[in-house]
XYZ file of C-alpha atoms in Angstrom:
738
model
C 5.510 -58.658 99.474
C 3.697 -55.563 98.338
C 4.285 -54.269 94.651
C 4.799 -50.616 94.854
C 3.982 -50.074 91.180
C 0.650 -52.038 91.575
C -0.280 -50.134 94.835
C 0.355 -46.753 93.229
C -1.749 -47.888 89.972
C -4.708 -48.606 92.165
C -4.194 -45.590 94.277
C -4.397 -43.478 91.057
C -7.493 -45.553 89.812
C -9.196 -44.736 93.354
C -8.339 -41.205 93.168
C -9.751 -40.867 89.750
C -12.827 -42.811 90.683
C -13.446 -40.573 93.758
C -12.982 -37.251 91.594
C -15.426 -38.721 89.212
C -18.128 -39.551 92.004
C -17.580 -36.045 93.192
C -17.879 -34.506 89.832
C -21.263 -36.417 89.227
C -22.442 -35.441 92.689
C -21.753 -31.846 91.860
C -23.499 -32.025 88.707
C -26.506 -33.428 90.163
C -27.099 -30.592 92.802
C -25.826 -27.904 90.476
C -28.887 -28.834 88.259
C -31.014 -27.745 91.364
C -28.783 -24.697 92.267
C -29.438 -22.544 89.430
C -28.720 -18.782 89.658
C -30.319 -18.128 86.425
C -33.623 -19.152 87.993
C -33.239 -15.803 89.997
C -34.519 -12.514 88.619
C -32.166 -9.539 88.252
C -33.147 -7.892 91.523
C -32.473 -11.126 93.414
C -29.172 -11.665 91.596
C -27.925 -8.247 92.643
C -28.590 -9.124 96.218
C -27.126 -12.588 95.958
C -23.906 -11.218 94.674
C -23.479 -8.770 97.407
C -21.729 -10.864 99.979
C -19.515 -8.543 102.079
C -20.957 -6.196 104.740
C -24.543 -5.530 105.674
C -27.270 -6.212 103.086
C -31.016 -5.286 103.611
C -33.498 -6.858 101.178
C -36.969 -5.381 101.398
C -39.016 -8.291 99.960
C -42.789 -8.108 99.485
C -45.214 -10.897 99.932
C -44.682 -13.797 97.490
C -41.404 -12.232 96.021
C -39.267 -15.348 96.327
C -37.444 -14.480 99.343
C -37.010 -18.013 100.292
C -35.578 -18.818 97.024
C -33.076 -16.097 97.374
C -31.934 -17.168 100.873
C -31.476 -20.642 99.938
C -29.575 -19.661 96.721
C -27.481 -17.265 98.839
C -26.509 -19.972 101.165
C -25.482 -22.232 98.413
C -23.677 -19.520 96.685
C -21.574 -18.877 99.658
C -20.963 -22.605 99.923
C -20.290 -23.501 96.300
C -19.011 -20.242 94.758
C -17.288 -18.496 97.818
C -16.211 -21.932 99.164
C -17.355 -20.892 102.788
C -17.444 -23.794 105.262
C -21.196 -24.799 106.221
C -19.753 -24.607 109.888
C -19.333 -20.820 109.417
C -22.931 -19.967 108.167
C -25.997 -19.390 110.231
C -29.415 -18.766 108.893
C -32.172 -17.627 111.394
C -36.037 -17.876 110.570
C -39.166 -17.372 112.681
C -40.851 -20.605 112.279
C -40.168 -24.179 112.342
C -41.916 -24.565 109.045
C -39.768 -22.113 107.355
C -36.675 -23.606 109.016
C -37.634 -27.193 107.794
C -38.312 -25.842 104.232
C -35.113 -23.798 103.776
C -33.055 -26.877 105.244
C -34.629 -29.265 102.669
C -33.993 -26.763 99.820
C -30.296 -26.234 100.727
C -29.943 -29.977 101.093
C -31.520 -30.493 97.699
C -29.283 -27.822 96.096
C -25.934 -28.492 97.441
C -26.151 -31.447 99.660
C -24.580 -29.659 102.770
C -25.990 -28.983 106.157
C -25.951 -25.593 107.506
C -27.141 -24.303 111.079
C -30.672 -23.059 110.055
C -33.065 -22.485 112.970
C -35.404 -20.281 114.796
C -34.164 -17.597 117.090
C -35.537 -19.772 120.072
C -34.107 -23.015 118.824
C -30.787 -21.371 118.195
C -30.738 -20.108 121.900
C -31.721 -23.501 123.133
C -28.900 -24.951 121.280
C -26.496 -22.362 122.832
C -27.756 -22.653 126.246
C -27.460 -26.379 126.317
C -23.789 -25.765 125.888
C -23.226 -22.551 127.838
C -25.828 -22.431 130.524
C -23.422 -23.561 133.025
C -22.103 -20.182 133.371
C -25.510 -19.010 134.985
C -25.747 -19.862 138.761
C -28.703 -22.179 139.470
C -28.948 -23.664 135.867
C -27.717 -26.722 134.148
C -27.978 -28.153 130.638
C -31.031 -30.375 131.605
C -33.323 -27.199 131.951
C -36.898 -27.435 130.814
C -38.919 -24.813 129.105
C -42.289 -24.063 130.773
C -45.533 -23.557 128.892
C -47.617 -20.422 128.895
C -50.117 -22.250 131.186
C -47.360 -22.961 133.604
C -46.237 -19.514 133.392
C -49.734 -18.166 134.354
C -50.115 -20.549 137.160
C -46.988 -19.697 138.678
C -47.840 -15.934 138.495
C -51.210 -16.574 140.014
C -49.665 -18.444 142.993
C -47.183 -15.544 143.683
C -49.993 -13.044 143.580
C -51.787 -15.092 146.124
C -48.914 -15.397 148.541
C -48.348 -11.501 148.116
C -52.009 -11.055 148.653
C -52.403 -9.179 145.429
C -55.664 -8.884 143.508
C -56.797 -10.815 140.548
C -56.620 -7.671 138.565
C -52.840 -7.600 139.350
C -52.027 -10.711 137.655
C -52.269 -9.359 134.036
C -50.447 -6.433 134.923
C -47.548 -8.358 136.386
C -47.566 -10.618 133.319
C -47.363 -7.280 131.107
C -44.388 -6.217 133.265
C -42.667 -9.501 132.957
C -43.153 -9.328 129.040
C -41.957 -5.750 128.773
C -38.681 -6.552 130.911
C -37.774 -9.735 128.762
C -38.675 -8.154 125.339
C -36.497 -5.244 126.074
C -33.739 -7.085 127.869
C -34.035 -4.434 130.790
C -32.895 -5.255 134.312
C -35.887 -5.786 136.672
C -34.802 -3.169 139.282
C -33.809 -0.400 136.673
C -37.150 -1.132 134.849
C -39.373 -0.538 138.063
C -37.348 2.409 139.181
C -37.957 4.133 136.126
C -41.813 3.582 136.273
C -41.804 4.731 140.007
C -40.946 8.065 138.928
C -44.508 8.586 137.405
C -46.504 5.628 139.104
C -47.720 4.567 142.536
C -44.495 3.502 144.342
C -45.894 0.963 146.921
C -47.939 -0.830 144.132
C -44.804 -0.999 141.796
C -42.653 -2.370 144.675
C -45.187 -5.195 145.088
C -44.999 -5.942 141.396
C -41.209 -5.843 141.279
C -41.269 -8.276 144.296
C -43.757 -10.578 142.361
C -41.345 -10.440 139.202
C -38.270 -11.355 141.287
C -40.275 -14.170 142.913
C -41.261 -15.388 139.515
C -37.484 -15.493 138.426
C -36.428 -17.296 141.528
C -39.257 -19.994 141.128
C -37.846 -20.545 137.605
C -34.247 -20.795 138.726
C -35.058 -23.119 141.573
C -36.914 -25.502 139.056
C -34.142 -25.271 136.567
C -36.777 -23.982 134.209
C -36.919 -21.033 131.419
C -39.895 -19.424 129.753
C -39.919 -18.591 126.141
C -38.527 -15.142 126.561
C -35.709 -16.377 128.839
C -34.312 -18.577 125.826
C -33.427 -15.177 124.188
C -32.499 -13.130 127.465
C -30.352 -15.529 129.077
C -28.351 -16.051 125.669
C -28.083 -12.355 125.453
C -27.029 -12.152 129.075
C -24.167 -14.684 128.334
C -22.968 -12.824 125.353
C -22.835 -9.629 127.336
C -21.163 -10.805 130.365
C -18.982 -13.854 129.221
C -16.772 -12.735 126.385
C -15.535 -16.203 125.792
C -18.986 -17.416 125.072
C -19.716 -14.519 122.514
C -16.356 -14.871 120.901
C -16.902 -18.538 120.311
C -20.062 -17.736 118.258
C -19.131 -14.608 116.745
C -15.741 -15.862 115.503
C -17.580 -18.915 114.161
C -20.239 -17.348 112.106
C -18.650 -15.570 109.168
C -22.027 -15.092 107.408
C -25.362 -14.579 109.212
C -28.715 -14.577 107.458
C -32.065 -13.416 108.997
C -35.503 -13.952 107.503
C -38.527 -11.950 108.357
C -36.336 -9.366 110.001
C -39.311 -6.917 110.560
C -40.495 -9.342 113.280
C -37.423 -9.065 115.417
C -37.781 -7.578 118.772
C -35.129 -5.549 120.811
C -33.557 -8.567 122.349
C -33.266 -10.487 119.017
C -31.768 -7.406 117.217
C -29.174 -6.996 120.070
C -28.260 -10.892 119.548
C -27.849 -10.368 115.728
C -25.515 -7.375 116.268
C -23.451 -9.290 118.462
C -23.208 -12.351 116.521
C -22.009 -10.243 113.454
C -19.523 -8.121 115.610
C -16.434 -9.903 114.373
C -17.010 -10.522 110.685
C -19.695 -7.938 110.225
C -21.338 -9.930 107.272
C -25.057 -9.740 107.741
C -27.889 -10.504 105.245
C -31.438 -9.721 106.224
C -34.735 -10.008 104.429
C -37.752 -8.198 105.713
C -41.004 -6.314 104.817
C -42.431 -3.737 107.209
C -45.758 -4.122 105.381
C -45.863 -7.709 106.951
C -44.979 -6.628 110.663
C -47.971 -7.981 112.536
C -46.507 -8.975 115.974
C -45.883 -5.704 117.690
C -48.150 -6.890 120.514
C -45.349 -9.339 121.356
C -42.411 -6.846 120.948
C -41.799 -7.023 117.173
C -40.238 -3.795 116.059
C -40.198 -3.082 112.184
C -38.213 0.046 112.791
C -35.313 -2.450 113.205
C -35.172 -2.292 109.421
C -34.553 1.455 109.571
C -32.151 0.955 112.603
C -29.851 -0.942 110.260
C -28.452 2.010 108.587
C -27.837 4.026 111.888
C -26.098 0.929 113.471
C -24.045 -0.227 110.386
C -21.934 1.484 107.961
C -22.525 1.315 104.243
C -25.766 -0.809 104.343
C -26.693 -2.044 100.836
C -30.451 -1.965 100.084
C -32.248 -3.986 97.496
C -35.948 -4.016 96.864
C -38.005 -7.101 95.589
C -41.351 -6.121 94.302
C -42.126 -8.822 91.639
C -44.748 -11.327 93.097
C -44.777 -14.866 92.042
C -47.808 -16.093 94.181
C -50.814 -13.943 93.437
C -52.893 -12.753 90.433
C -53.004 -9.218 89.400
C -56.415 -8.555 90.797
C -55.305 -9.786 94.281
C -52.252 -7.739 94.202
C -54.223 -4.790 93.415
C -56.292 -5.102 96.610
C -52.973 -5.514 98.684
C -51.341 -2.421 97.054
C -54.479 -0.412 97.602
C -54.909 -1.108 101.330
C -51.397 -0.963 102.317
C -50.764 2.374 100.482
C -52.730 3.998 103.307
C -50.097 3.211 105.813
C -47.506 6.174 106.415
C -44.577 4.417 108.254
C -43.219 2.259 105.439
C -40.782 2.067 102.507
C -42.419 2.899 99.091
C -42.928 -0.321 97.158
C -45.588 -1.749 94.893
C -46.049 -5.482 94.134
C -46.358 -6.476 90.454
C -46.681 -9.759 88.701
C -46.498 -11.158 85.182
C -49.452 -13.320 85.892
C -52.900 -12.844 84.454
C -55.409 -10.591 86.007
C -57.117 -13.612 87.424
C -60.636 -14.078 88.982
C -62.101 -10.742 90.275
C -62.536 -10.518 94.168
C -65.960 -11.545 95.481
C -67.593 -9.340 98.210
C -70.422 -10.903 100.075
C -72.758 -8.937 102.175
C -74.277 -11.427 104.617
C -77.402 -10.819 106.675
C -75.859 -12.586 109.698
C -72.887 -14.743 110.618
C -74.963 -17.915 109.788
C -75.616 -16.648 106.351
C -72.009 -15.699 105.963
C -70.910 -19.301 107.171
C -73.286 -21.157 104.963
C -72.227 -18.884 101.927
C -68.725 -19.909 102.517
C -69.356 -23.654 102.954
C -71.558 -23.520 99.772
C -68.742 -21.659 97.798
C -66.166 -24.221 98.804
C -68.466 -27.132 97.787
C -69.068 -25.598 94.360
C -65.361 -25.011 93.860
C -64.544 -28.668 94.916
C -67.107 -29.754 92.382
C -64.826 -27.889 89.904
C -61.859 -29.718 90.851
C -60.327 -27.767 94.006
C -59.290 -29.725 96.993
C -60.213 -28.806 100.589
C -56.616 -28.158 101.283
C -56.663 -25.323 98.946
C -58.969 -23.243 101.238
C -58.320 -20.886 104.141
C -60.956 -19.123 106.166
C -59.108 -16.260 107.840
C -60.370 -14.087 110.608
C -59.110 -11.404 112.805
C -60.575 -12.964 116.163
C -60.858 -16.566 117.031
C -64.368 -15.861 118.477
C -65.679 -15.832 114.853
C -64.966 -19.406 114.302
C -68.064 -21.116 115.785
C -70.620 -20.211 112.953
C -67.842 -21.093 110.546
C -67.426 -24.428 111.860
C -71.134 -25.193 112.115
C -71.480 -24.039 108.335
C -68.643 -26.385 107.321
C -69.955 -29.252 109.340
C -73.429 -28.790 107.701
C -71.919 -29.604 104.361
C -69.641 -32.421 105.713
C -66.684 -30.328 104.818
C -63.502 -31.345 106.732
C -61.484 -28.505 108.568
C -59.051 -27.843 111.289
C -59.302 -24.582 113.457
C -55.717 -23.168 114.220
C -55.433 -21.000 117.297
C -57.484 -23.099 119.521
C -56.384 -25.912 121.635
C -53.145 -27.605 120.338
C -52.402 -31.321 120.413
C -49.689 -30.854 123.000
C -52.036 -28.719 125.082
C -54.393 -31.459 125.798
C -54.794 -32.807 129.328
C -53.419 -36.226 128.860
C -50.453 -35.034 126.722
C -49.472 -32.530 129.200
C -49.399 -35.274 132.058
C -47.220 -37.495 129.826
C -44.755 -34.481 128.933
C -44.609 -33.671 132.644
C -43.645 -37.358 133.534
C -40.970 -37.242 131.035
C -39.794 -33.913 132.207
C -39.132 -35.156 135.881
C -36.705 -37.747 134.485
C -35.091 -35.080 132.290
C -34.818 -32.367 134.866
C -35.354 -33.639 138.493
C -35.465 -29.914 139.693
C -38.569 -29.471 137.665
C -41.226 -29.243 140.575
C -43.613 -27.519 138.337
C -44.000 -30.838 136.471
C -43.524 -32.857 139.568
C -46.634 -31.349 140.929
C -48.772 -32.100 137.856
C -48.017 -35.928 138.257
C -47.605 -36.526 141.890
C -51.310 -37.129 142.319
C -51.922 -38.627 138.798
C -53.191 -41.433 139.023
C -54.810 -40.497 142.297
C -52.549 -41.122 145.267
C -54.255 -39.203 147.904
C -51.996 -36.272 147.698
C -54.048 -33.033 147.784
C -53.011 -29.412 148.249
C -52.462 -29.918 151.966
C -50.033 -32.765 151.539
C -48.188 -30.923 148.856
C -47.711 -27.926 151.231
C -46.457 -30.275 153.978
C -44.058 -31.998 151.432
C -42.640 -28.704 150.464
C -42.124 -27.862 154.124
C -40.609 -31.316 154.679
C -38.328 -31.213 151.800
C -36.732 -27.830 152.446
C -35.027 -27.965 149.160
C -36.374 -29.933 146.143
C -39.478 -32.297 146.623
C -38.174 -34.926 144.441
C -34.817 -35.058 146.032
C -36.534 -35.558 149.302
C -38.869 -38.310 148.059
C -35.731 -40.195 146.975
C -33.987 -39.778 150.301
C -33.874 -42.053 153.192
C -35.456 -39.372 155.273
C -38.699 -39.574 153.393
C -39.257 -43.119 154.666
C -40.451 -41.510 157.930
C -42.883 -39.234 156.430
C -46.534 -40.083 156.911
C -46.825 -39.709 153.024
C -44.295 -42.609 152.367
C -46.993 -45.214 151.894
C -49.039 -43.128 149.465
C -46.132 -42.352 147.383
C -43.981 -45.542 147.818
C -44.906 -47.051 144.502
C -44.509 -43.644 142.663
C -40.878 -43.381 144.110
C -39.826 -46.827 143.392
C -41.387 -46.759 139.714
C -39.285 -43.600 139.440
C -36.130 -45.264 140.460
C -36.258 -48.137 138.376
C -37.262 -46.102 135.219
C -34.436 -43.774 135.923
C -31.967 -46.569 135.412
C -33.300 -47.225 132.086
C -33.602 -43.616 130.870
C -30.189 -43.793 128.868
C -30.590 -47.433 128.060
C -33.946 -47.812 126.262
C -34.950 -45.834 123.028
C -37.040 -42.590 123.681
C -39.995 -44.542 122.298
C -39.745 -47.662 124.500
C -38.986 -45.527 127.634
C -42.273 -43.425 127.064
C -44.203 -46.542 126.316
C -42.695 -48.213 129.582
C -43.433 -45.016 131.445
C -47.095 -44.975 130.480
C -47.480 -48.685 131.571
C -45.336 -48.638 134.810
C -47.120 -45.471 136.211
C -50.561 -46.898 135.106
C -51.560 -44.025 132.807
C -52.889 -46.431 130.405
C -55.258 -47.920 133.045
C -56.342 -44.533 134.274
C -57.560 -43.564 130.806
C -58.957 -47.058 130.067
C -62.714 -46.988 129.207
C -65.222 -47.589 126.593
C -66.703 -44.126 126.518
C -65.947 -41.720 123.822
C -63.575 -39.491 125.903
C -61.544 -42.277 127.147
C -61.171 -43.752 123.556
C -60.202 -40.284 122.275
C -57.654 -39.814 125.206
C -55.998 -43.206 124.314
C -55.916 -42.330 120.682
C -53.941 -39.107 121.734
C -51.563 -41.098 123.858
C -50.959 -43.240 120.910
C -50.369 -40.206 118.594
C -48.044 -38.948 121.240
C -45.847 -42.260 121.034
C -45.840 -41.926 117.394
C -44.470 -38.381 117.417
C -41.627 -39.567 119.755
C -40.781 -42.440 117.293
C -40.747 -40.060 114.368
C -38.643 -37.631 116.214
C -36.114 -40.254 116.759
C -36.149 -41.537 113.317
C -35.450 -37.871 112.162
C -32.785 -36.967 114.831
C -29.679 -38.933 115.440
C -28.791 -39.115 118.932
C -31.911 -37.672 120.077
C -32.574 -36.974 123.660
C -35.744 -36.153 125.747
C -34.327 -32.725 126.323
C -34.248 -32.114 122.599
C -37.672 -33.753 122.222
C -39.370 -31.460 124.936
C -37.674 -28.399 123.668
C -39.164 -29.052 120.244
C -42.586 -29.566 121.619
C -42.590 -26.277 123.706
C -41.329 -24.211 120.447
C -43.871 -25.474 118.261
C -46.449 -23.028 116.729
C -49.714 -22.930 114.848
C -48.069 -22.962 111.507
C -46.302 -26.247 112.448
C -49.706 -27.832 112.631
C -50.795 -26.708 109.249
C -50.244 -29.094 106.496
C -51.847 -30.143 103.240
C -53.896 -32.975 104.590
C -57.324 -32.770 103.000
C -58.959 -30.185 105.131
C -60.003 -26.521 105.100
C -57.800 -24.363 107.475
C -59.840 -22.104 109.702
C -57.424 -19.655 111.240
C -56.509 -16.291 112.673
C -54.393 -14.300 110.140
C -51.440 -14.314 112.562
C -51.314 -18.227 112.399
C -50.962 -18.389 108.539
C -48.249 -15.769 107.997
C -45.823 -17.140 105.532
C -48.386 -19.625 103.918
C -50.371 -19.485 100.728
C -53.587 -21.076 99.574
C -55.339 -21.148 96.225
C -58.666 -19.605 97.750
C -58.923 -17.394 100.749
C -61.944 -16.067 102.577
C -61.393 -13.145 104.826
C -64.344 -12.807 107.110
C -65.858 -10.363 109.579
C -64.980 -7.068 107.805
C -66.728 -4.956 110.061
C -65.762 -1.848 112.055
C -64.726 -2.912 115.449
C -63.837 -6.379 114.450
C -61.517 -5.934 111.466
C -60.077 -3.329 112.283
C -60.418 -3.963 116.029
C -62.266 -1.143 118.084
C -59.165 -0.498 120.100
C -57.133 0.453 117.004
C -59.708 3.328 116.343
C -57.962 5.866 118.271
C -54.251 4.979 117.618
C -52.548 5.491 114.349
C -49.976 2.848 115.108
C -52.418 0.115 115.965
C -54.623 1.052 112.961
C -51.478 0.749 110.707
C -50.935 -2.625 112.222
C -54.419 -3.725 111.590
C -53.989 -2.633 107.989
C -50.758 -4.779 107.642
C -52.850 -7.614 108.983
C -55.318 -6.994 106.026
C -52.469 -6.964 103.759
C -50.989 -10.276 104.955
C -54.539 -11.953 104.704
C -55.027 -10.804 101.087
C -51.502 -11.817 100.141
C -52.055 -15.513 101.278
C -54.330 -15.933 98.314
C -53.063 -17.243 94.897
C -56.102 -17.236 92.621
C -59.298 -16.262 94.232
C -60.295 -14.065 97.252
C -63.546 -13.645 99.120
C -64.204 -10.803 101.384
C -67.306 -11.145 103.670
C -69.037 -9.028 106.141
C -72.457 -9.158 107.999
C -75.222 -6.765 108.829
C -75.807 -8.597 112.127
C -73.334 -10.639 114.196
C -73.840 -12.652 117.300
C -70.823 -12.271 119.633
C -70.015 -12.462 123.353
C -73.659 -13.310 124.054
C -75.659 -10.706 122.165
C -76.529 -9.817 118.652
C -75.004 -6.550 117.312
C -75.715 -4.488 114.068
C -72.590 -3.967 112.379
C -70.917 -1.312 109.985
C -68.745 -2.224 107.089
C -65.056 -2.282 107.666
C -63.161 0.893 106.364
C -60.843 -1.478 104.635
C -63.544 -2.549 102.120
C -63.281 1.152 100.740
C -59.446 1.232 101.014
C -59.252 -1.839 98.918
C -60.749 -0.067 96.063
C -63.874 -2.314 95.958
C -67.264 -0.659 95.819
C -69.797 -3.411 96.569
C -72.750 -2.579 94.322
C -75.008 -4.520 96.541
C -74.543 -2.785 100.002
C -76.226 -4.275 102.823
C -79.406 -2.496 103.684
C -77.949 -1.360 106.921
C -76.124 1.223 104.689
C -79.175 2.486 103.156
C -81.999 2.506 105.628
C -82.380 5.221 108.257
C -83.513 2.558 110.857
C -81.964 -0.593 111.812
C -85.300 -1.856 113.143
C -86.933 -0.942 109.823
C -84.198 -3.117 108.301
C -85.360 -6.156 110.075
C -88.947 -5.509 109.068
C -87.956 -5.232 105.415
C -85.811 -8.167 105.502
C -88.839 -10.257 106.605
C -90.962 -8.650 103.835
C -88.437 -9.347 101.087
C -88.475 -13.093 101.582
C -86.569 -15.225 99.173
C -88.930 -17.824 97.679
C -87.142 -21.221 96.835
C -90.339 -22.823 95.802
C -89.844 -25.413 98.782
C -91.867 -25.942 101.619
C -91.697 -28.128 104.745
C -92.194 -31.813 103.813
C -90.790 -31.576 100.372
C -88.463 -34.419 99.069
C -85.383 -33.108 97.507
C -82.294 -34.346 95.783
C -78.783 -33.061 96.318
C -75.826 -34.269 94.242
C -73.443 -34.746 97.376
C -76.008 -35.760 100.149
C -78.639 -37.614 98.285
C -82.367 -37.478 98.763
C -83.704 -35.627 101.771
C -86.701 -34.230 103.400
C -87.227 -30.547 104.128
C -87.677 -30.121 107.953
C -87.680 -26.283 108.261
C -87.338 -23.143 106.334
C -86.154 -19.844 107.953
C -88.253 -16.790 108.142
C -86.350 -15.063 105.260
C -86.670 -18.112 103.141
C -82.897 -18.404 102.793
C -82.010 -21.389 104.887
C -83.390 -24.787 104.689
C -82.949 -27.427 107.363
C -82.979 -30.893 105.552
C -82.951 -34.379 106.780
C -80.564 -36.544 104.479
C -81.137 -40.064 105.884
C -80.632 -38.953 109.451
C -77.876 -36.411 108.773
C -79.337 -33.012 109.479
C -77.938 -30.112 106.951
C -78.601 -26.505 106.875
C -78.175 -25.310 103.421
C -78.588 -21.887 101.688
C -81.592 -22.473 99.366
C -80.549 -19.650 96.928
C -77.214 -21.509 96.224
C -77.704 -25.323 96.961
C -78.436 -27.162 93.956
C -81.653 -28.957 95.103
C -83.974 -30.825 92.716
C -87.474 -30.960 94.058
C -88.653 -34.724 93.749
C -92.086 -34.728 95.271
C -94.218 -33.328 97.896
C -94.981 -35.262 101.020
C -98.487 -36.638 101.274
C -100.758 -34.827 103.570
């Protein structure tokens, strides 16, 4: 028999214990959630929870801290449910950082994602409303997109020059959210009607191709979601009612479609908090429109505006450069970054003779600073164009400095990885013929272009569906594809039984992909290493995501950006400026500061484009915390030829007057410059054959010295290095015997 009194006593003890644990838990997280850590401007923005709030936040002004504290303020002070909050960022890196901070501060999970990830999540639930699509849709890569458009142009007998024009029209249509026919009808008022009709036909064929394959491109993720919101009120109401509070980071980078999505998501509760900085809008080429900041006041009533100008990242000297250059822009809100930090180190302007001189100077400076206690991950070499990276890479290699280039070939774009992704995709989305055609003849099965064309004709509908049918057994291609089909059948049965990792591992084995890449040559070894890394990425994904599916994994892969690849792993980051937005480094080199390169030549006759170039310069400078180098060259080798360059106008706008201007600025003839450079040879006191000692590379022999005496080629026990003789700390040991 139960004792009611005893039961009641234990019940009270348990309740007390539970409340005590909850109290302790709150105390723990409250220590991390500290409103007093915010400055007064941030606090004012934080407390304004109702209505539309615009925060103009300069670079390094603590906007992530503000956003995360605002989320926790809503949760812990205003008692808003996590279910009713949505935060949108622009990169996976920013998303993960914000999620982690919120969990640390208040131990709660909130929907925080990029625009594209948000739309993927919505479409997985709602895309059945759209004809021809289901929840297993795949996201195509830029490469696949280009290939589809090329095939369509070939089919319509269009010229190669038309490909880029059609791509441009597709981008315009999707970034604006326009209807295809309306878009082209407007253009036909001013352009060639026959040509534009062909382009319109190509765009329609492109869309039909995606629909047939149950596939979406990146822009579709946004557009299809917007279409659902506009045409299916029940879908919109589901999300607009749910999200009482919407927060948007990097608001200046929103395009028209993203802006429309935001407006619709806040249409019920009308609580919107956006953080942006028009001075950091550098993506207009992909539809970003910083005028959305100004449009807020037009589209919403009683918009509250707060300004964050205090910078927590950079020294005063660096901020002075940033303020100086951006003040030359006209389309911006007036603000001036300031800091309580010290003046810091003065900026260094280096006038290189050529791009090799520039590269070796950078490598030498990195080496010197590492000797002083810096780490390789503290450095970033930033450029306007990827084409400038080759000499930089060679310079870093000559000093044995580890580096990674961002903006080049990404891991998931490597051939062997794309094959694996395509194989997985045909299991997730059997309608995905784009992926099927990548793997149908890999490993080689004797299925060429003619066979594929015939299979398409035989299939009538989907090729994979046809391959799995009884009808296919009568095809002349049955024997060639019999093993492929049977392997697919068997593996399909295990798709939802095995873990993602085990399935991928079995797929590689059963389709003999491992045998195809087997070999002892360096290329084969590297490919197998990449496959191992691929499997590791799946295992990590599973560990980090409960109930993970391959659909989720594939979407995550397709939505990765350059920033997601950058981490603190002991290497120098060599990158375009676009790829490092939102990141920071102790030391930054901004290279190639010459007219036509930075700013680009195409910006010379456009006020809008020149202002964007200036914003890029501003972003580059504000990545630096402690030290910044600005380099330019008198002569640069690009696109197969050497050119003499003129200093970038930004050097003057920065407020820096380089006392030692390149001689190209002071001589009447550039030919005369070369002659004088040769006459004014630097004398290191070294000659070919000398034995020298370097504190990092050890003992070496001088093999060659450049005509200007600046660069020495030295053999350090079989490792050939090119060093700047005026900077490298070389100790002459002896002369080689004649």
